[in-house]
Amino acid sequence: QVQLVESGGGVVQPGGSLRLSCAATGFTFSNYFMHWVRQAPGTGPEWVAVIWHDGSKDSYADSVKGRFTISRDNSKNTVHLQLNSLRAEDTAVYYCAKTLLPTGGGEVFDVWGQGTMVTVSS
Amino acid sequence: ETVLTQSPATLSLSPGERATLSCRASQSVSGYLAWYQQKPGQAPRLLIYDASNRATGIPARFSGSGSGTDFTLTISSLEPEDFAVYYCQQRQNWPPLTFGGGTRVEIK
């Protein structure tokens, strides 16, 4: 069964840091680009970041560029998102998501995790 | 950045009725548009990709059409479990991947 399980969310003060993790099972993880998507309360999803299947490249939304870092460990089937210099507007549920097709064949998301809540508040 | 505008914001319908949801892109996305369904407390669920291809396990009452800048998601006959929020997403012009603001389909 294909599954993604996120962890690492919590409450953090503005300017603080968190590291989110996503554990993948049920598919050949090293063949797929992996993405993080977030959703603030009452709003639509917002794409955050992607990492290539082999970890050779990544890309970020302008709203998080320079503050967030995506990484992956294909030996452990995990993807991470390091969140630094957090702001109130980063408050959201953060999802990791698997693409429908392997190796960059199509950036739509057929499997999502359950999400992990990040709250940035003093 | 390609902006996706969904309309209407809310659609009030009864079970058995037909639902027609619209997604308009600020620039052409060719046929690279997807639709998702989201229920409260759940992650989005992929319904349609590349404008008209149903994802695995999606019932035939869901269909998608369109190309370029104008797209439509049609639910031919609403079932009770279809009342939810629907989002479109483009993958033609990325990064960034972008989503629409959503259409809520509610029970009339």
Coordinates of C-alpha atoms in Angstrom, one line a residue:
Chain A
Q1 CA 0.0 0.0 0.0
V2 CA 1.4 3.3 -1.0
Q3 CA 1.6 5.6 2.0
L4 CA 3.2 8.9 3.1
V5 CA 3.5 9.8 6.8
E6 CA 4.6 13.2 7.9
S7 CA 5.9 14.2 11.2
G8 CA 7.7 17.1 12.9
G9 CA 5.1 19.8 13.1
G10 CA 4.4 21.9 16.1
V11 CA 4.1 25.4 17.6
V12 CA 7.2 27.6 17.1
Q13 CA 7.9 31.3 17.7
P14 CA 8.5 33.7 14.8
G15 CA 12.1 33.4 13.7
G16 CA 12.3 29.8 14.9
S17 CA 13.0 26.5 13.0
L18 CA 11.4 23.2 12.5
R19 CA 12.3 20.1 10.5
L20 CA 9.5 18.1 8.9
S21 CA 9.9 14.5 7.8
C22 CA 7.9 12.3 5.4
A23 CA 8.3 8.5 5.4
A24 CA 7.3 6.7 2.2
T25 CA 6.3 3.1 1.8
G26 CA 4.8 1.0 -0.9
F27 CA 6.5 2.4 -4.0
T28 CA 10.0 2.8 -5.4
F29 CA 10.8 6.0 -3.7
S30 CA 14.0 6.7 -5.6
N31 CA 12.1 6.9 -8.9
Y32 CA 9.9 9.8 -7.9
F33 CA 10.2 13.6 -7.5
M34 CA 8.8 14.5 -4.1
H35 CA 7.0 17.7 -3.2
W36 CA 5.8 19.6 -0.2
V37 CA 2.5 21.5 -0.4
R38 CA 1.0 23.6 2.4
Q39 CA -2.4 24.8 3.1
A40 CA -3.2 27.6 5.5
P41 CA -6.6 27.4 7.3
G42 CA -9.5 28.2 5.0
T43 CA -7.3 28.6 1.9
G44 CA -6.3 26.5 -1.1
P45 CA -3.2 24.5 -1.3
E46 CA 0.1 26.2 -2.0
W47 CA 3.1 24.5 -3.6
V48 CA 6.2 24.9 -1.5
A49 CA 9.1 22.8 -2.9
V50 CA 10.2 19.9 -5.0
I51 CA 13.3 17.6 -5.0
W52 CA 14.3 15.5 -7.9
H53 CA 14.2 11.7 -7.7
D54 CA 18.0 11.5 -7.2
G55 CA 18.3 14.6 -5.1
S56 CA 20.3 16.4 -7.8
K57 CA 18.0 19.4 -8.0
D58 CA 15.4 21.3 -6.1
S59 CA 13.1 24.2 -6.5
Y60 CA 11.1 26.5 -4.2
A61 CA 8.2 28.8 -4.1
D62 CA 9.3 32.5 -3.9
S63 CA 7.6 32.8 -0.5
V64 CA 10.0 30.3 1.1
K65 CA 13.1 30.6 -1.0
G66 CA 16.2 31.1 1.1
R67 CA 14.4 30.0 4.3
F68 CA 13.3 26.4 3.6
T69 CA 15.4 23.5 2.4
I70 CA 14.2 20.2 1.0
S71 CA 16.3 17.1 1.1
R72 CA 15.9 13.4 0.8
D73 CA 17.5 10.1 1.8
N74 CA 16.7 7.4 -0.7
S75 CA 18.2 4.7 1.5
K76 CA 15.6 5.5 4.1
N77 CA 12.7 6.4 1.8
T78 CA 12.3 9.8 3.5
V79 CA 12.1 13.4 2.4
H80 CA 12.6 16.3 4.7
L81 CA 11.7 20.0 4.8
Q82 CA 13.9 22.3 7.0
L83 CA 11.9 25.4 7.9
N84 CA 14.0 28.4 9.2
S85 CA 13.2 32.0 9.9
L86 CA 9.6 31.1 10.3
R87 CA 6.9 33.7 10.0
A88 CA 3.2 33.9 11.0
E89 CA 2.2 33.5 7.4
D90 CA 4.0 30.1 7.3
T91 CA 1.3 28.7 9.6
A92 CA -0.3 25.8 7.7
V93 CA -0.8 22.1 7.3
Y94 CA 2.2 20.8 5.5
Y95 CA 1.7 17.8 3.2
C96 CA 4.3 15.7 1.3
A97 CA 3.1 14.5 -2.0
K98 CA 4.1 11.9 -4.5
T99 CA 3.9 12.6 -8.3
L100 CA 1.7 10.5 -10.5
L101 CA 4.5 9.5 -12.8
P102 CA 8.2 8.7 -12.0
T103 CA 11.2 10.8 -12.8
G104 CA 9.4 14.0 -13.5
G105 CA 6.8 12.7 -15.9
G106 CA 4.0 14.7 -14.5
E107 CA 3.7 17.1 -11.6
V108 CA 0.3 16.1 -10.3
F109 CA -0.1 14.4 -6.9
D110 CA -1.7 11.0 -6.7
V111 CA -0.7 10.3 -3.1
W112 CA -0.6 12.7 -0.2
G113 CA 0.3 12.3 3.4
Q114 CA -2.1 13.1 6.3
G115 CA -0.3 16.4 6.8
T116 CA 1.5 17.9 9.8
M117 CA 0.4 21.2 11.3
V118 CA 2.9 24.0 11.7
T119 CA 1.8 27.0 13.9
V120 CA 4.0 30.1 14.1
S121 CA 3.0 32.2 17.0
S122 CA 4.5 34.1 19.9
Chain B
E1 CA 3.2 32.8 -12.3
T2 CA 0.1 31.2 -13.7
V3 CA -2.9 32.3 -11.7
L4 CA -5.9 29.9 -11.7
T5 CA -9.4 31.4 -11.0
Q6 CA -12.2 29.1 -10.1
S7 CA -15.9 29.8 -10.3
P8 CA -18.3 29.9 -8.7
A9 CA -16.9 30.1 -5.2
T10 CA -19.8 28.1 -4.0
L11 CA -22.3 25.9 -5.8
S12 CA -25.5 24.9 -4.0
L13 CA -27.1 21.8 -5.5
S14 CA -29.1 18.8 -4.5
P15 CA -28.1 15.1 -4.8
G16 CA -28.7 13.9 -8.3
E17 CA -28.1 17.2 -9.9
R18 CA -25.3 18.0 -12.3
A19 CA -22.4 20.1 -11.1
T20 CA -20.3 22.2 -13.5
L21 CA -17.2 23.8 -12.1
S22 CA -14.9 26.2 -14.0
C23 CA -11.2 26.9 -13.8
R24 CA -9.6 29.7 -15.9
A25 CA -5.8 30.2 -16.3
S26 CA -4.1 33.6 -16.7
Q27 CA -2.0 32.1 -19.5
S28 CA -2.2 28.9 -21.5
V29 CA -1.5 25.7 -19.6
S30 CA -2.1 23.6 -22.7
G31 CA -3.9 20.5 -21.4
Y32 CA -1.9 20.2 -18.2
L33 CA -4.6 20.8 -15.7
A34 CA -5.6 18.6 -12.8
W35 CA -8.6 18.6 -10.4
Y36 CA -8.7 17.5 -6.8
Q37 CA -11.4 16.9 -4.2
Q38 CA -10.9 17.8 -0.6
K39 CA -13.1 17.0 2.4
P40 CA -12.7 18.5 5.8
G41 CA -9.7 17.3 7.7
Q42 CA -8.4 15.3 4.7
A43 CA -5.7 15.8 2.1
P44 CA -6.7 16.6 -1.4
R45 CA -7.6 13.6 -3.6
L46 CA -6.6 13.5 -7.3
L47 CA -9.7 13.2 -9.6
I48 CA -8.6 14.3 -13.0
Y49 CA -5.2 14.9 -14.6
D50 CA -4.2 16.4 -17.9
A51 CA -7.6 17.9 -18.3
S52 CA -9.7 14.8 -19.0
N53 CA -8.0 11.7 -17.6
R54 CA -9.6 10.1 -14.5
A55 CA -7.3 9.0 -11.8
T56 CA -7.3 5.4 -10.6
G57 CA -10.5 4.5 -8.8
I58 CA -12.4 7.7 -9.7
P59 CA -16.1 7.1 -10.7
A60 CA -17.2 7.8 -14.2
R61 CA -19.6 10.5 -13.0
F62 CA -16.5 12.8 -12.8
S63 CA -15.3 14.2 -16.1
G64 CA -13.0 17.0 -17.2
S65 CA -12.7 19.0 -20.3
G66 CA -10.9 22.0 -21.7
S67 CA -7.6 23.2 -23.0
G68 CA -5.5 26.4 -23.1
T69 CA -7.0 28.7 -20.5
D70 CA -10.6 27.4 -19.9
F71 CA -11.4 24.1 -18.1
T72 CA -14.4 22.4 -16.7
L73 CA -15.0 19.7 -14.1
T74 CA -18.4 18.1 -14.4
I75 CA -20.1 15.8 -11.9
S76 CA -22.9 14.2 -13.8
S77 CA -25.2 13.3 -10.9
L78 CA -24.1 14.3 -7.4
E79 CA -23.8 11.6 -4.8
P80 CA -23.9 12.5 -1.1
E81 CA -20.1 11.9 -0.8
D82 CA -19.4 14.5 -3.6
F83 CA -20.2 17.5 -1.4
A84 CA -16.7 18.9 -0.8
V85 CA -14.2 21.5 -2.1
Y86 CA -12.7 21.2 -5.5
Y87 CA -9.4 22.6 -6.6
C88 CA -7.7 22.9 -10.0
Q89 CA -3.9 22.8 -10.4
Q90 CA -1.6 23.5 -13.4
R91 CA 1.7 21.9 -14.3
Q92 CA 2.5 23.5 -17.6
N93 CA 4.3 26.6 -16.3
W94 CA 6.3 25.7 -13.3
P95 CA 7.9 26.4 -11.0
P96 CA 5.8 27.4 -9.3
L97 CA 3.0 24.8 -9.6
T98 CA -0.2 26.7 -8.8
F99 CA -3.6 25.8 -7.5
G100 CA -6.9 27.6 -7.8
G101 CA -8.8 29.1 -4.9
G102 CA -11.4 26.3 -4.9
T103 CA -15.1 25.8 -5.4
R104 CA -17.2 24.5 -2.6
V105 CA -20.1 22.2 -3.6
E106 CA -22.7 22.3 -0.9
I107 CA -26.0 20.7 -0.3
K108 CA -28.9 22.9 -1.2

